[in-house]
Coordinates of C-alpha atoms and ligand atoms in Angstrom, one line a residue:
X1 CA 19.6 214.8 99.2
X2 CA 16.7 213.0 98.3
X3 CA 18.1 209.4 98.6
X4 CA 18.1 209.9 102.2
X5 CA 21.9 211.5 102.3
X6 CA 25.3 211.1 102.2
X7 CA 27.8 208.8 103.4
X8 CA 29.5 209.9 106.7
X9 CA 31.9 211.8 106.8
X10 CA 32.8 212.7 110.9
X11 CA 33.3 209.8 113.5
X12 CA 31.8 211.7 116.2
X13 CA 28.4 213.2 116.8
X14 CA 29.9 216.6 116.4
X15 CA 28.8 220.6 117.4
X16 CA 26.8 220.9 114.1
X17 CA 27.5 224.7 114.1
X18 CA 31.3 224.7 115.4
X19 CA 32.1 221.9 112.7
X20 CA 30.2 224.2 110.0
X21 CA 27.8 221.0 109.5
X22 CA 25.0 223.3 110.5
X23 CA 23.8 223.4 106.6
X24 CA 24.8 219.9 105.9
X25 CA 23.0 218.6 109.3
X26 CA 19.6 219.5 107.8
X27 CA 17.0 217.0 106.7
X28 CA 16.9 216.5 103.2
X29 CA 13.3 216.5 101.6
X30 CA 12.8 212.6 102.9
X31 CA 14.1 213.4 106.4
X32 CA 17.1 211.8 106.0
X33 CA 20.5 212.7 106.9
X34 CA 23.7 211.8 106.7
X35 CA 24.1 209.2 109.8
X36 CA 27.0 210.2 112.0
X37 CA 25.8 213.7 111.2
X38 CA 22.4 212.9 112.9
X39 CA 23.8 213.9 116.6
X40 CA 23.1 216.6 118.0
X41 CA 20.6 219.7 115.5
X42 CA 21.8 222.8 115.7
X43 CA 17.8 223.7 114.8
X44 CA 15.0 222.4 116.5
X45 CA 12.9 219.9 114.2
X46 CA 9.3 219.3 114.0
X47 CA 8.6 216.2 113.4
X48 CA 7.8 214.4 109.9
X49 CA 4.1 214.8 110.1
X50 CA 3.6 217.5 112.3
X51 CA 3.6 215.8 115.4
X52 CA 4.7 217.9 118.6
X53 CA 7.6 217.9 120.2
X54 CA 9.2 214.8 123.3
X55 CA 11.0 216.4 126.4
X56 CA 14.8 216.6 126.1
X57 CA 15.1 218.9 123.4
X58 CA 18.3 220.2 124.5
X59 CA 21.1 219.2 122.5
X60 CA 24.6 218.1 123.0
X61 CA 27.5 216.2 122.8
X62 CA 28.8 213.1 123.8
X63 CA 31.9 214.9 124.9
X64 CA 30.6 218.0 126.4
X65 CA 28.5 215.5 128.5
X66 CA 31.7 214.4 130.1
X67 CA 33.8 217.0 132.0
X68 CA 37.3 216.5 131.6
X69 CA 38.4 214.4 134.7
X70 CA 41.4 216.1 136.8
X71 CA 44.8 214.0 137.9
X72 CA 47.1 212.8 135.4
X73 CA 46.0 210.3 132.4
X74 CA 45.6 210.8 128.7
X75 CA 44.0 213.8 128.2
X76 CA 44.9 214.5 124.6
X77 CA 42.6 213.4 121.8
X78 CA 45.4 212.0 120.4
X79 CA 46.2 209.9 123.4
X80 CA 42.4 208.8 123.9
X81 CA 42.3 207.5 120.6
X82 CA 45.4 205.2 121.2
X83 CA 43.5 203.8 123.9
X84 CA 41.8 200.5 123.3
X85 CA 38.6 200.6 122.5
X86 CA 37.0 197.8 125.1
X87 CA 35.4 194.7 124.4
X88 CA 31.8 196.8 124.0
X89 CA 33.1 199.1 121.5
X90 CA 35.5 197.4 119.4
X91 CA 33.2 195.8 116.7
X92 CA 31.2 198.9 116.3
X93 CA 34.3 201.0 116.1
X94 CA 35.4 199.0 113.2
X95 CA 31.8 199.8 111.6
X96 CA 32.0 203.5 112.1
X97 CA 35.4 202.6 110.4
X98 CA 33.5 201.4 107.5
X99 CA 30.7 204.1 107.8
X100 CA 33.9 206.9 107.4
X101 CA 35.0 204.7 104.4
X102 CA 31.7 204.9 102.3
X103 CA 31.3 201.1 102.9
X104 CA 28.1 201.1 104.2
X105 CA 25.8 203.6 105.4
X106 CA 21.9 204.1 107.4
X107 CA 19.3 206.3 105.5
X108 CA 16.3 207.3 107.6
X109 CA 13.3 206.2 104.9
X110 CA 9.6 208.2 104.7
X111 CA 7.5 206.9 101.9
X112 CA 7.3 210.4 100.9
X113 CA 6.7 209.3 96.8
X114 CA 10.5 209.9 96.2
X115 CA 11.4 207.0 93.9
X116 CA 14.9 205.9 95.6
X117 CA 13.5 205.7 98.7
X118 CA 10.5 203.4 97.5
X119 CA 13.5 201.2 96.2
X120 CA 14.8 201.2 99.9
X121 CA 11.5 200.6 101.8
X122 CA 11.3 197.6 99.0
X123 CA 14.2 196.3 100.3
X124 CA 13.4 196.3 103.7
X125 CA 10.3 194.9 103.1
X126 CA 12.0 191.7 101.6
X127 CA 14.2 191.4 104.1
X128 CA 11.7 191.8 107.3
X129 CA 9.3 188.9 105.0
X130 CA 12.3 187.0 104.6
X131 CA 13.6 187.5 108.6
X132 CA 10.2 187.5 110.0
X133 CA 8.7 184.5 108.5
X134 CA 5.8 184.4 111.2
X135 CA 4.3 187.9 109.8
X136 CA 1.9 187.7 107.3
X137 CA 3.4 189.3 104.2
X138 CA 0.8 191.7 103.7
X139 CA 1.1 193.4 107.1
X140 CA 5.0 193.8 106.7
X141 CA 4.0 195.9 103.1
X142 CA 1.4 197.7 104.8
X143 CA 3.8 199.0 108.1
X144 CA 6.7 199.6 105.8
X145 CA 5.0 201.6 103.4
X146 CA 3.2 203.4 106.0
X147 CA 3.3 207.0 105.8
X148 CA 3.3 207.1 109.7
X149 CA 6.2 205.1 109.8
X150 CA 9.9 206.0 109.8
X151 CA 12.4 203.5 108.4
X152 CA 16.1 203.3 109.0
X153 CA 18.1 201.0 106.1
X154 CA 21.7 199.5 106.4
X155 CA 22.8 199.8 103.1
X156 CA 25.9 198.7 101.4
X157 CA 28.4 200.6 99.5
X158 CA 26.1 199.2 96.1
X159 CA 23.1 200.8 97.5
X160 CA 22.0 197.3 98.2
X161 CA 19.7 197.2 101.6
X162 CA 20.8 194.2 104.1
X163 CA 18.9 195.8 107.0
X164 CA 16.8 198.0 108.6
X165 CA 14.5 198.7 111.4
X166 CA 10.4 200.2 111.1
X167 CA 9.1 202.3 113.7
X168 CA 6.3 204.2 114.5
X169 CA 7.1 207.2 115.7
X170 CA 4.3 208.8 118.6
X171 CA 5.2 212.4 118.6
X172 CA 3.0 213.3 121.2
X173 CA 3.4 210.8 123.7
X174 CA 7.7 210.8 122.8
X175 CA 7.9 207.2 122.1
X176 CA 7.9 204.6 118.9
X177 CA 7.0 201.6 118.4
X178 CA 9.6 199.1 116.5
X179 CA 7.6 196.9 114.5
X180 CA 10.2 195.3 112.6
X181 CA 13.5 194.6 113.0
X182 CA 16.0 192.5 110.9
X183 CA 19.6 191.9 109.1
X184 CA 20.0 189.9 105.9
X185 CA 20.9 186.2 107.4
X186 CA 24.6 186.0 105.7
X187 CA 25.3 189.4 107.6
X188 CA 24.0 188.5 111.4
X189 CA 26.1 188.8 113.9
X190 CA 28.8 190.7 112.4
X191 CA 27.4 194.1 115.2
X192 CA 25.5 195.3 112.2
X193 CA 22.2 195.1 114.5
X194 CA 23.7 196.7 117.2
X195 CA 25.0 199.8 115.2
X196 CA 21.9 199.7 113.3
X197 CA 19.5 200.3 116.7
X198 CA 22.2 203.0 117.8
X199 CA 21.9 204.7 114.2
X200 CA 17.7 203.9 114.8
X201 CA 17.8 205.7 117.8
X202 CA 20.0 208.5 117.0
X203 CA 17.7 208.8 114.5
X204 CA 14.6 208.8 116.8
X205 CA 16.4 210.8 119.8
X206 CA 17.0 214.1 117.1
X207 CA 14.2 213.9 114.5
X208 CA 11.4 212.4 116.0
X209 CA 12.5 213.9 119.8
X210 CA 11.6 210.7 121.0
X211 CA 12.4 209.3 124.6
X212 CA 11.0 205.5 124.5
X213 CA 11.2 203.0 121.8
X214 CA 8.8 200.2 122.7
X215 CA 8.6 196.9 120.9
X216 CA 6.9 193.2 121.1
X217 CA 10.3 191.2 120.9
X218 CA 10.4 188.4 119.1
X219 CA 10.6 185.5 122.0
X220 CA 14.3 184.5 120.4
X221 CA 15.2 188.0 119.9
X222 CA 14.5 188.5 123.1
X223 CA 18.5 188.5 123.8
X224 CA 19.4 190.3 121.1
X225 CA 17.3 193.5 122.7
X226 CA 18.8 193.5 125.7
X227 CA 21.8 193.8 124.3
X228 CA 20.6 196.9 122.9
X229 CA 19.3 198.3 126.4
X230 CA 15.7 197.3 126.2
X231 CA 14.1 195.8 129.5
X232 CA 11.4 193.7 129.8
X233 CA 10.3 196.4 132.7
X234 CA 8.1 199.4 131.0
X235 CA 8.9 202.6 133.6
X236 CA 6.6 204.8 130.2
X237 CA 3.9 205.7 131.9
X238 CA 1.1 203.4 131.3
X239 CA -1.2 206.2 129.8
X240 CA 1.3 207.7 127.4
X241 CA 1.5 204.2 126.0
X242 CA -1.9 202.3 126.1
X243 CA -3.9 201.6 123.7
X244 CA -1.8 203.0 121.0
X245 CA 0.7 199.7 120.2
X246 CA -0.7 196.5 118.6
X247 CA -0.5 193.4 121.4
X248 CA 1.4 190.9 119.5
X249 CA 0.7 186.9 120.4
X250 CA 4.4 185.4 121.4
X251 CA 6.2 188.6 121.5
X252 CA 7.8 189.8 124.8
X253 CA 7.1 193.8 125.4
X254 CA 10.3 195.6 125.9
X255 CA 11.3 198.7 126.2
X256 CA 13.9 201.3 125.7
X257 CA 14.7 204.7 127.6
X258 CA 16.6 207.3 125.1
X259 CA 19.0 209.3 127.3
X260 CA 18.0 212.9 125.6
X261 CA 21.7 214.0 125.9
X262 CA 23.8 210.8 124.5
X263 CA 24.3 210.7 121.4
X264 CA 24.1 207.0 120.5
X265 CA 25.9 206.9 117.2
X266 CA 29.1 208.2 119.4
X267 CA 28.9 205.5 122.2
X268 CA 32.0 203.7 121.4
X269 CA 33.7 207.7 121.6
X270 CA 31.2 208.1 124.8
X271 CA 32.8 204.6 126.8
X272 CA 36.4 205.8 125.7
X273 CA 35.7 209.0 127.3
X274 CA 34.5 207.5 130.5
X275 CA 37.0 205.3 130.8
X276 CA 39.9 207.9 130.6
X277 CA 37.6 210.0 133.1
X278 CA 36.9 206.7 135.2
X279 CA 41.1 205.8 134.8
X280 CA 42.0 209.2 136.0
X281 CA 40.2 209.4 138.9
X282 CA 41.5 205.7 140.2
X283 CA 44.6 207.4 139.6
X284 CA 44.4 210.1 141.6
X285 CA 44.2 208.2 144.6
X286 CA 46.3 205.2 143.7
X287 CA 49.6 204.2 142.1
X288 CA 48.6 201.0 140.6
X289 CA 49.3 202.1 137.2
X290 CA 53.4 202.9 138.4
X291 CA 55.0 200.1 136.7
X292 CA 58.5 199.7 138.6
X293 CA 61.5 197.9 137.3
X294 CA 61.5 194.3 138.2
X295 CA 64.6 192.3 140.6
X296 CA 67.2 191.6 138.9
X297 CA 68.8 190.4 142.2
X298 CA 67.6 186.3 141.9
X299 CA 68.1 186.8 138.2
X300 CA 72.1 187.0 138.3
X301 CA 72.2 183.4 139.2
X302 CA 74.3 184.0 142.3
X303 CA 75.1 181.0 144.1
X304 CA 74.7 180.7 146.8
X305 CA 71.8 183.2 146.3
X306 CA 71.4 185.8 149.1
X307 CA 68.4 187.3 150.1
X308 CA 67.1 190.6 149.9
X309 CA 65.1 193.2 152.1
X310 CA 61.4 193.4 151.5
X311 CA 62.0 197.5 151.5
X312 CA 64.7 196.7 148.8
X313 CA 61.7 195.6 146.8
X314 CA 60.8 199.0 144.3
X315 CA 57.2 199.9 145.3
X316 CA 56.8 197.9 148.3
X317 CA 57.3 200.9 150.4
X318 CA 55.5 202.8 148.0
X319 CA 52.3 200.4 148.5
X320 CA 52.2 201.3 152.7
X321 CA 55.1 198.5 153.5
X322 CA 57.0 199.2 156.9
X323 CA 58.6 196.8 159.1
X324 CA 55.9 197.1 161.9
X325 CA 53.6 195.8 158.8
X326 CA 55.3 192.1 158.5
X327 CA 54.1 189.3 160.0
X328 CA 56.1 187.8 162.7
X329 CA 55.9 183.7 162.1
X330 CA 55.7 182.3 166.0
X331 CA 58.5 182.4 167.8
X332 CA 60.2 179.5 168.7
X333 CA 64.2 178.5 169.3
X334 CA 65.6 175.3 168.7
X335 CA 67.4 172.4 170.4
X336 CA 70.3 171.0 168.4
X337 CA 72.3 168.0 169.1
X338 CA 74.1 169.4 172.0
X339 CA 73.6 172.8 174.5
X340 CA 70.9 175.2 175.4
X341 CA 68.1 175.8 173.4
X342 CA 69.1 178.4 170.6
X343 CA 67.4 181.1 168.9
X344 CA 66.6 180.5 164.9
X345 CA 69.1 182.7 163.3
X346 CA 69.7 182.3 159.5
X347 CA 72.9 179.7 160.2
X348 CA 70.9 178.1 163.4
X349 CA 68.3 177.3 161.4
X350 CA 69.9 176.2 158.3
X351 CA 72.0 173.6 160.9
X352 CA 68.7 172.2 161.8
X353 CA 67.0 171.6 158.8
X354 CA 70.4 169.9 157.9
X355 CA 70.1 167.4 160.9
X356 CA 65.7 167.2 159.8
X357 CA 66.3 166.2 156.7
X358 CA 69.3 163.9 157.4
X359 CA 66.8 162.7 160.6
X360 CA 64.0 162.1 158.0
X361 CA 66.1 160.4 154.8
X362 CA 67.6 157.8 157.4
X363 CA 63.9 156.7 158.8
X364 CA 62.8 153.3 158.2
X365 CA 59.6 154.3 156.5
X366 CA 61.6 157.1 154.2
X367 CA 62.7 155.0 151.6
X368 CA 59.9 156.1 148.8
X369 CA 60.5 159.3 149.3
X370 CA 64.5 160.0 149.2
X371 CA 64.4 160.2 145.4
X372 CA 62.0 162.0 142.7
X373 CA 59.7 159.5 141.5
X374 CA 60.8 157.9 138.3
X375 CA 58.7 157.7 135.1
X376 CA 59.1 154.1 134.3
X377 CA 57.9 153.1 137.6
X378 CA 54.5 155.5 137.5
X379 CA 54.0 156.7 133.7
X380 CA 51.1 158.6 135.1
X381 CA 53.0 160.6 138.1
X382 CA 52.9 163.7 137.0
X383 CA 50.0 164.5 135.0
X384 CA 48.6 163.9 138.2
X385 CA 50.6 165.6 141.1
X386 CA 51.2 169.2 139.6
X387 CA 53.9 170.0 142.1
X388 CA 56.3 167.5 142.7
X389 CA 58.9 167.1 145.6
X390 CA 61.0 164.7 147.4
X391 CA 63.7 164.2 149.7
X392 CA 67.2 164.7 147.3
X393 CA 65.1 168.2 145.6
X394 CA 64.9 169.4 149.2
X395 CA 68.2 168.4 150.3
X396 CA 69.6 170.4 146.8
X397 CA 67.5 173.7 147.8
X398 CA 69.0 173.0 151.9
X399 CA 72.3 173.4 149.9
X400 CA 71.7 176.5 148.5
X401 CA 71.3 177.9 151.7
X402 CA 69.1 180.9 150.3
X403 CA 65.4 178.8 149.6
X404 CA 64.6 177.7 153.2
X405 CA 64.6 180.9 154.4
X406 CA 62.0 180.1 157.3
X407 CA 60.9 176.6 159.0
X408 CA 57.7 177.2 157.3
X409 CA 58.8 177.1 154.0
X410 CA 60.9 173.3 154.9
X411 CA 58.1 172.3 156.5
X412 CA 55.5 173.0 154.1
X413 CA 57.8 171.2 151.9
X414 CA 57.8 168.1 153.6
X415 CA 54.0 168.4 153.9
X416 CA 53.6 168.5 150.7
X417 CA 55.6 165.8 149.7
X418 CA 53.1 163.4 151.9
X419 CA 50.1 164.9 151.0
X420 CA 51.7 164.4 147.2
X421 CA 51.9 160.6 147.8
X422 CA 48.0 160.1 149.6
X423 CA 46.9 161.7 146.9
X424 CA 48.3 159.2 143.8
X425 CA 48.2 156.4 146.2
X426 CA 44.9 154.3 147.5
X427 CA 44.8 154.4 151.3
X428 CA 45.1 150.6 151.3
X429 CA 48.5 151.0 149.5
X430 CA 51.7 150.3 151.7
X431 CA 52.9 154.2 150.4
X432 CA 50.3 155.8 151.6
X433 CA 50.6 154.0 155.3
X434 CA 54.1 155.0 155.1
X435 CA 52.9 158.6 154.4
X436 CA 51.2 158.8 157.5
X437 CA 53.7 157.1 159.6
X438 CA 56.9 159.3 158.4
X439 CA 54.4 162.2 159.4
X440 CA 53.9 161.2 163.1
X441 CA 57.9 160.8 162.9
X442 CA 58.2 163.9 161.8
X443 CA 56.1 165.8 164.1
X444 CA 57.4 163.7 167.2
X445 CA 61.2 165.2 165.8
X446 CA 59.4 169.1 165.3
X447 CA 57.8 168.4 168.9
X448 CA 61.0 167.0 170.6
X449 CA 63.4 169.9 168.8
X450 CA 61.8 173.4 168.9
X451 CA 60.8 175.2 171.5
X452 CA 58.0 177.6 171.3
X453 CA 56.9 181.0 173.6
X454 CA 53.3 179.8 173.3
X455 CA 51.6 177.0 173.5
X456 CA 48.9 178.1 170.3
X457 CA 51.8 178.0 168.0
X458 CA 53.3 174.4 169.2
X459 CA 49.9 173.1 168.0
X460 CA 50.7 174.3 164.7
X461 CA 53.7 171.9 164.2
Ligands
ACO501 N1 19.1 186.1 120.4 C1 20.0 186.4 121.3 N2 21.1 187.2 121.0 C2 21.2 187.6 119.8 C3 20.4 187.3 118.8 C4 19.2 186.5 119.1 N3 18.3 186.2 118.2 N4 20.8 187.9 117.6 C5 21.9 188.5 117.9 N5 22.2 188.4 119.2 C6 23.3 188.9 120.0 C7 24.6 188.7 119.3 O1 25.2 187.5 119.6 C8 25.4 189.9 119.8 O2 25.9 189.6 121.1 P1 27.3 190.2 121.6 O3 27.2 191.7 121.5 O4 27.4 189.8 123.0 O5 28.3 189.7 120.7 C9 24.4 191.0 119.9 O6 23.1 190.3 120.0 C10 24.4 191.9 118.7 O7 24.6 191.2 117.6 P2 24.7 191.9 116.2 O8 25.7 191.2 115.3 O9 24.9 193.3 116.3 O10 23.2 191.6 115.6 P3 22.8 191.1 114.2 O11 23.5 191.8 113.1 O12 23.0 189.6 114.2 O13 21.3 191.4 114.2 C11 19.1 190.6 114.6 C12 20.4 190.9 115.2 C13 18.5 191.9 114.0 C14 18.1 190.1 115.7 C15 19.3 189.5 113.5 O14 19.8 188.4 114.1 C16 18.1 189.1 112.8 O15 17.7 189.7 111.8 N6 17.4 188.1 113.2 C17 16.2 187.6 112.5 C18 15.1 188.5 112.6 C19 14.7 188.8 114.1 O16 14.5 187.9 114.9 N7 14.4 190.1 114.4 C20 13.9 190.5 115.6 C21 12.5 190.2 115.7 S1 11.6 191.1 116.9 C22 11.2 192.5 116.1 O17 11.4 192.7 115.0 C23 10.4 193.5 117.0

């Protein structure tokens, strides 16, 4: 394995030892290992050059990290993996995808005199020169060909590199320093950067035991980091740091905490895993997720339509519903033409919004209103008002006898219908005037006709 190892083979950062990888998980000669393989060492590893060891040495999976959550919920790999991924996930997913299909793959690089990984640090060094126009040349050679420093290439199927990330690893403090970071420019922002610092740190996390990356960030890559969890806030502690990274004119210092138990080349496995823990506990105490069969009642077409009890509804009384629960409207009774005032029952009612709307149409100031506005007379009409009405729509849904349902709903109506017309109309116009004046009308007729037990609720008219 001296190019730095194979392509991957397993999605997951997997139990080196139950998955028999134990062998196969072992640093070649270079260091390197195959990259979804890099999880969690069934050995522990001293570091490239002998450096000691960072806290966390503990080892273990993405999955054993998560207990299995308890209420129903998809609990079978099987049914995890037909969950969608997330918006987070979904591009790297696809990468691992590639990864799995020998597409591309990450090497973790020493300049330890094996030819074929002098071609990769090459590589990277023409890419960071090319990326990083504002480092002198001469420095990017000298960092990348570093001994010290640990390099992880993005290579494609063809062996070609088209990224890669340089760090110096600290083995006694547990941190590294990123000095260079960079994708070819006809492969940004396709998530190879993001998979490439999870691979980095995977790297880092089991080989190098590190905790902390820390890095002077490019100013305009600034964003690009904190996509990738660094922070601008350094919680390291100041003397495990100091004086042992380079202060870099125009760089912003960032920094990175390493989780010692996630393994980072499993993330998008890691958010699925949460989610179906996170999903099952919000079903255990909710039923949101109990999709119910939809009405069919108002979808017949009966006519006249009836209407239907809320508890009729499926999953209203499941939600908490109970009659005690719905709001009463204010109570009022109406006067008709003739006799003692009457209480509102469905036909009651219905024979007064019959004698409102007959009361309304026949006003003086009614007449723009008793028909839909016409298109040749206002082209414009309704791009603007977005919810039309008028006086021969409202005397069609009276007819059906099943949409006004309550006063408020006519009266809302009628409202409506005004506001409508003051708000395509300048108040100088002679329709908005006659807006205002059918309201007064109308409220005079509401005040005169109905009855009401308290005085709050007549004030509402
Ligand atoms: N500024 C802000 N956001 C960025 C930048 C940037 N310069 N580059 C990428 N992003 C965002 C992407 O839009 C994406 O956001 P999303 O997840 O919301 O969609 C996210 O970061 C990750 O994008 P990827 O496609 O995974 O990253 P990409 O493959 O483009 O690689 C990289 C990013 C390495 C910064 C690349 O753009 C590059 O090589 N740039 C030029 C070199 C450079 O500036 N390197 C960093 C210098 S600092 C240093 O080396 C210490």
């Amino acid at each position: 394995m001296a190019d730095g190892g194979e392509p991957p083979t397993k999605r997951q950062c997997m139990d080196a030892s139950q998955q028999g990888l134990a062998e196969a998980a072992r640093p070649g000669a270079d260091g390197a290992m195959p990259a979804t393989q890099a999880g969690p060492l069934p050995v522990k590893q001293e570091a490239a050059d002998g450096g000691g060891l960072g806290p966390g040495q503990e080892q273990r999976t993405a999955q054993s990290l998560i207990q299995e959550p308890p209420g129903p919920g998809p609990s079978s790999a099987r049914e995890r993996e037909r969950l969608p991924p997330g918006a987070y996930s979904q591009r790297e997913e696809a990468l691992i995808k590639r990864e799995l299909d020998g597409d591309i793959s990450f090497r973790y690089v020493l300049n330890n005199d094996d030819p074929q990984n002098l071609i990769y640090l090459v590589g990277l060094k023409n890419i960071f020169s090319k990326q990083l126009p504002n480092m002198p040349k001469e420095y990017i050679v000298r960092l990348v060909f570093d001994r010290r420093h640990r390099s992880v290439a993005l290579l494609k199927r063809n062996g070609a590199v088209i990224g890669g990330i340089t760090y110096r690893a600290f083995h006694q403090q547990a941190f590294g320093e990123i000095a260079f970071c960079a994708v070819t420019s006809h492969e940004q922002v396709k998530g190879y950067g993001t998979r490439l610092m999870n691979q980095t740190k995977e790297f880092a996390r089991t080989l190098d035991r590190l905790t902390h990356f820390l890095t002077y960030a490019d100013n305009n890559a600034v964003g690009y980091f904190e996509k990738q969890g660094f922070t601008k806030e350094v919680t390291l502690e100041w003397e495990r740091w100091q004086g042992y990274i380079k202060d870099y004119d125009g760089g912003t210092l960032m920094e990175c905490v390493m989780h010692p138990r996630i393994c980072f080349t499993a993330l998008p496995d890691l958010v699925r895993t949460q989610r179906v823990a996170l999903d099952a506990r919000i079903r255990a105490v909710s039923n949101a997720h109990v999709v119910r069969p939809g009405l069919t009642h108002f979808a017949e077409g009966r006519v006249p339509r009836t209407a239907i009890p809320i508890a009729a509804i499926p999953g209203v009384v499941e939600a908490g519903w109970s009659p005690q629960l719905a709001p009463q409207g204010p109570q009022f009774r109406v006067l008709l033409d003739r006799g003692p005032p009457r209480e509102p029952t469905p036909e009651v009612l219905h024979q007064f919004l019959a004698g409102l709307l007959e009361y309304v149409k026949e006003l003086e100031e009614a007449w723009p209103f008793r028909e839909s506005v016409s298109v040749q007379d206002a082209p414009d009409y309704y791009d603007i008002i977005k919810d039309p009405i008028a006086l021969d729509v409202m005397e069609a849904r009276l007819a059906s006898k099943s949409f006004y349902a309550t006063l408020d709903i006519f009266n809302a109506e009628l409202r409506r219908m005004l506001e409508n017309c003051r708000f395509y109309n300048a108040p100088d116009t002679i329709y908005y005037k006659l807006a205002n004046k059918l309201e007064q009308q109308i409220s005079a007729y509401l005040s005169a006709h109905l009855l009401y037990d308290d005085e709050q609720a007549a004030g509402l008219q």
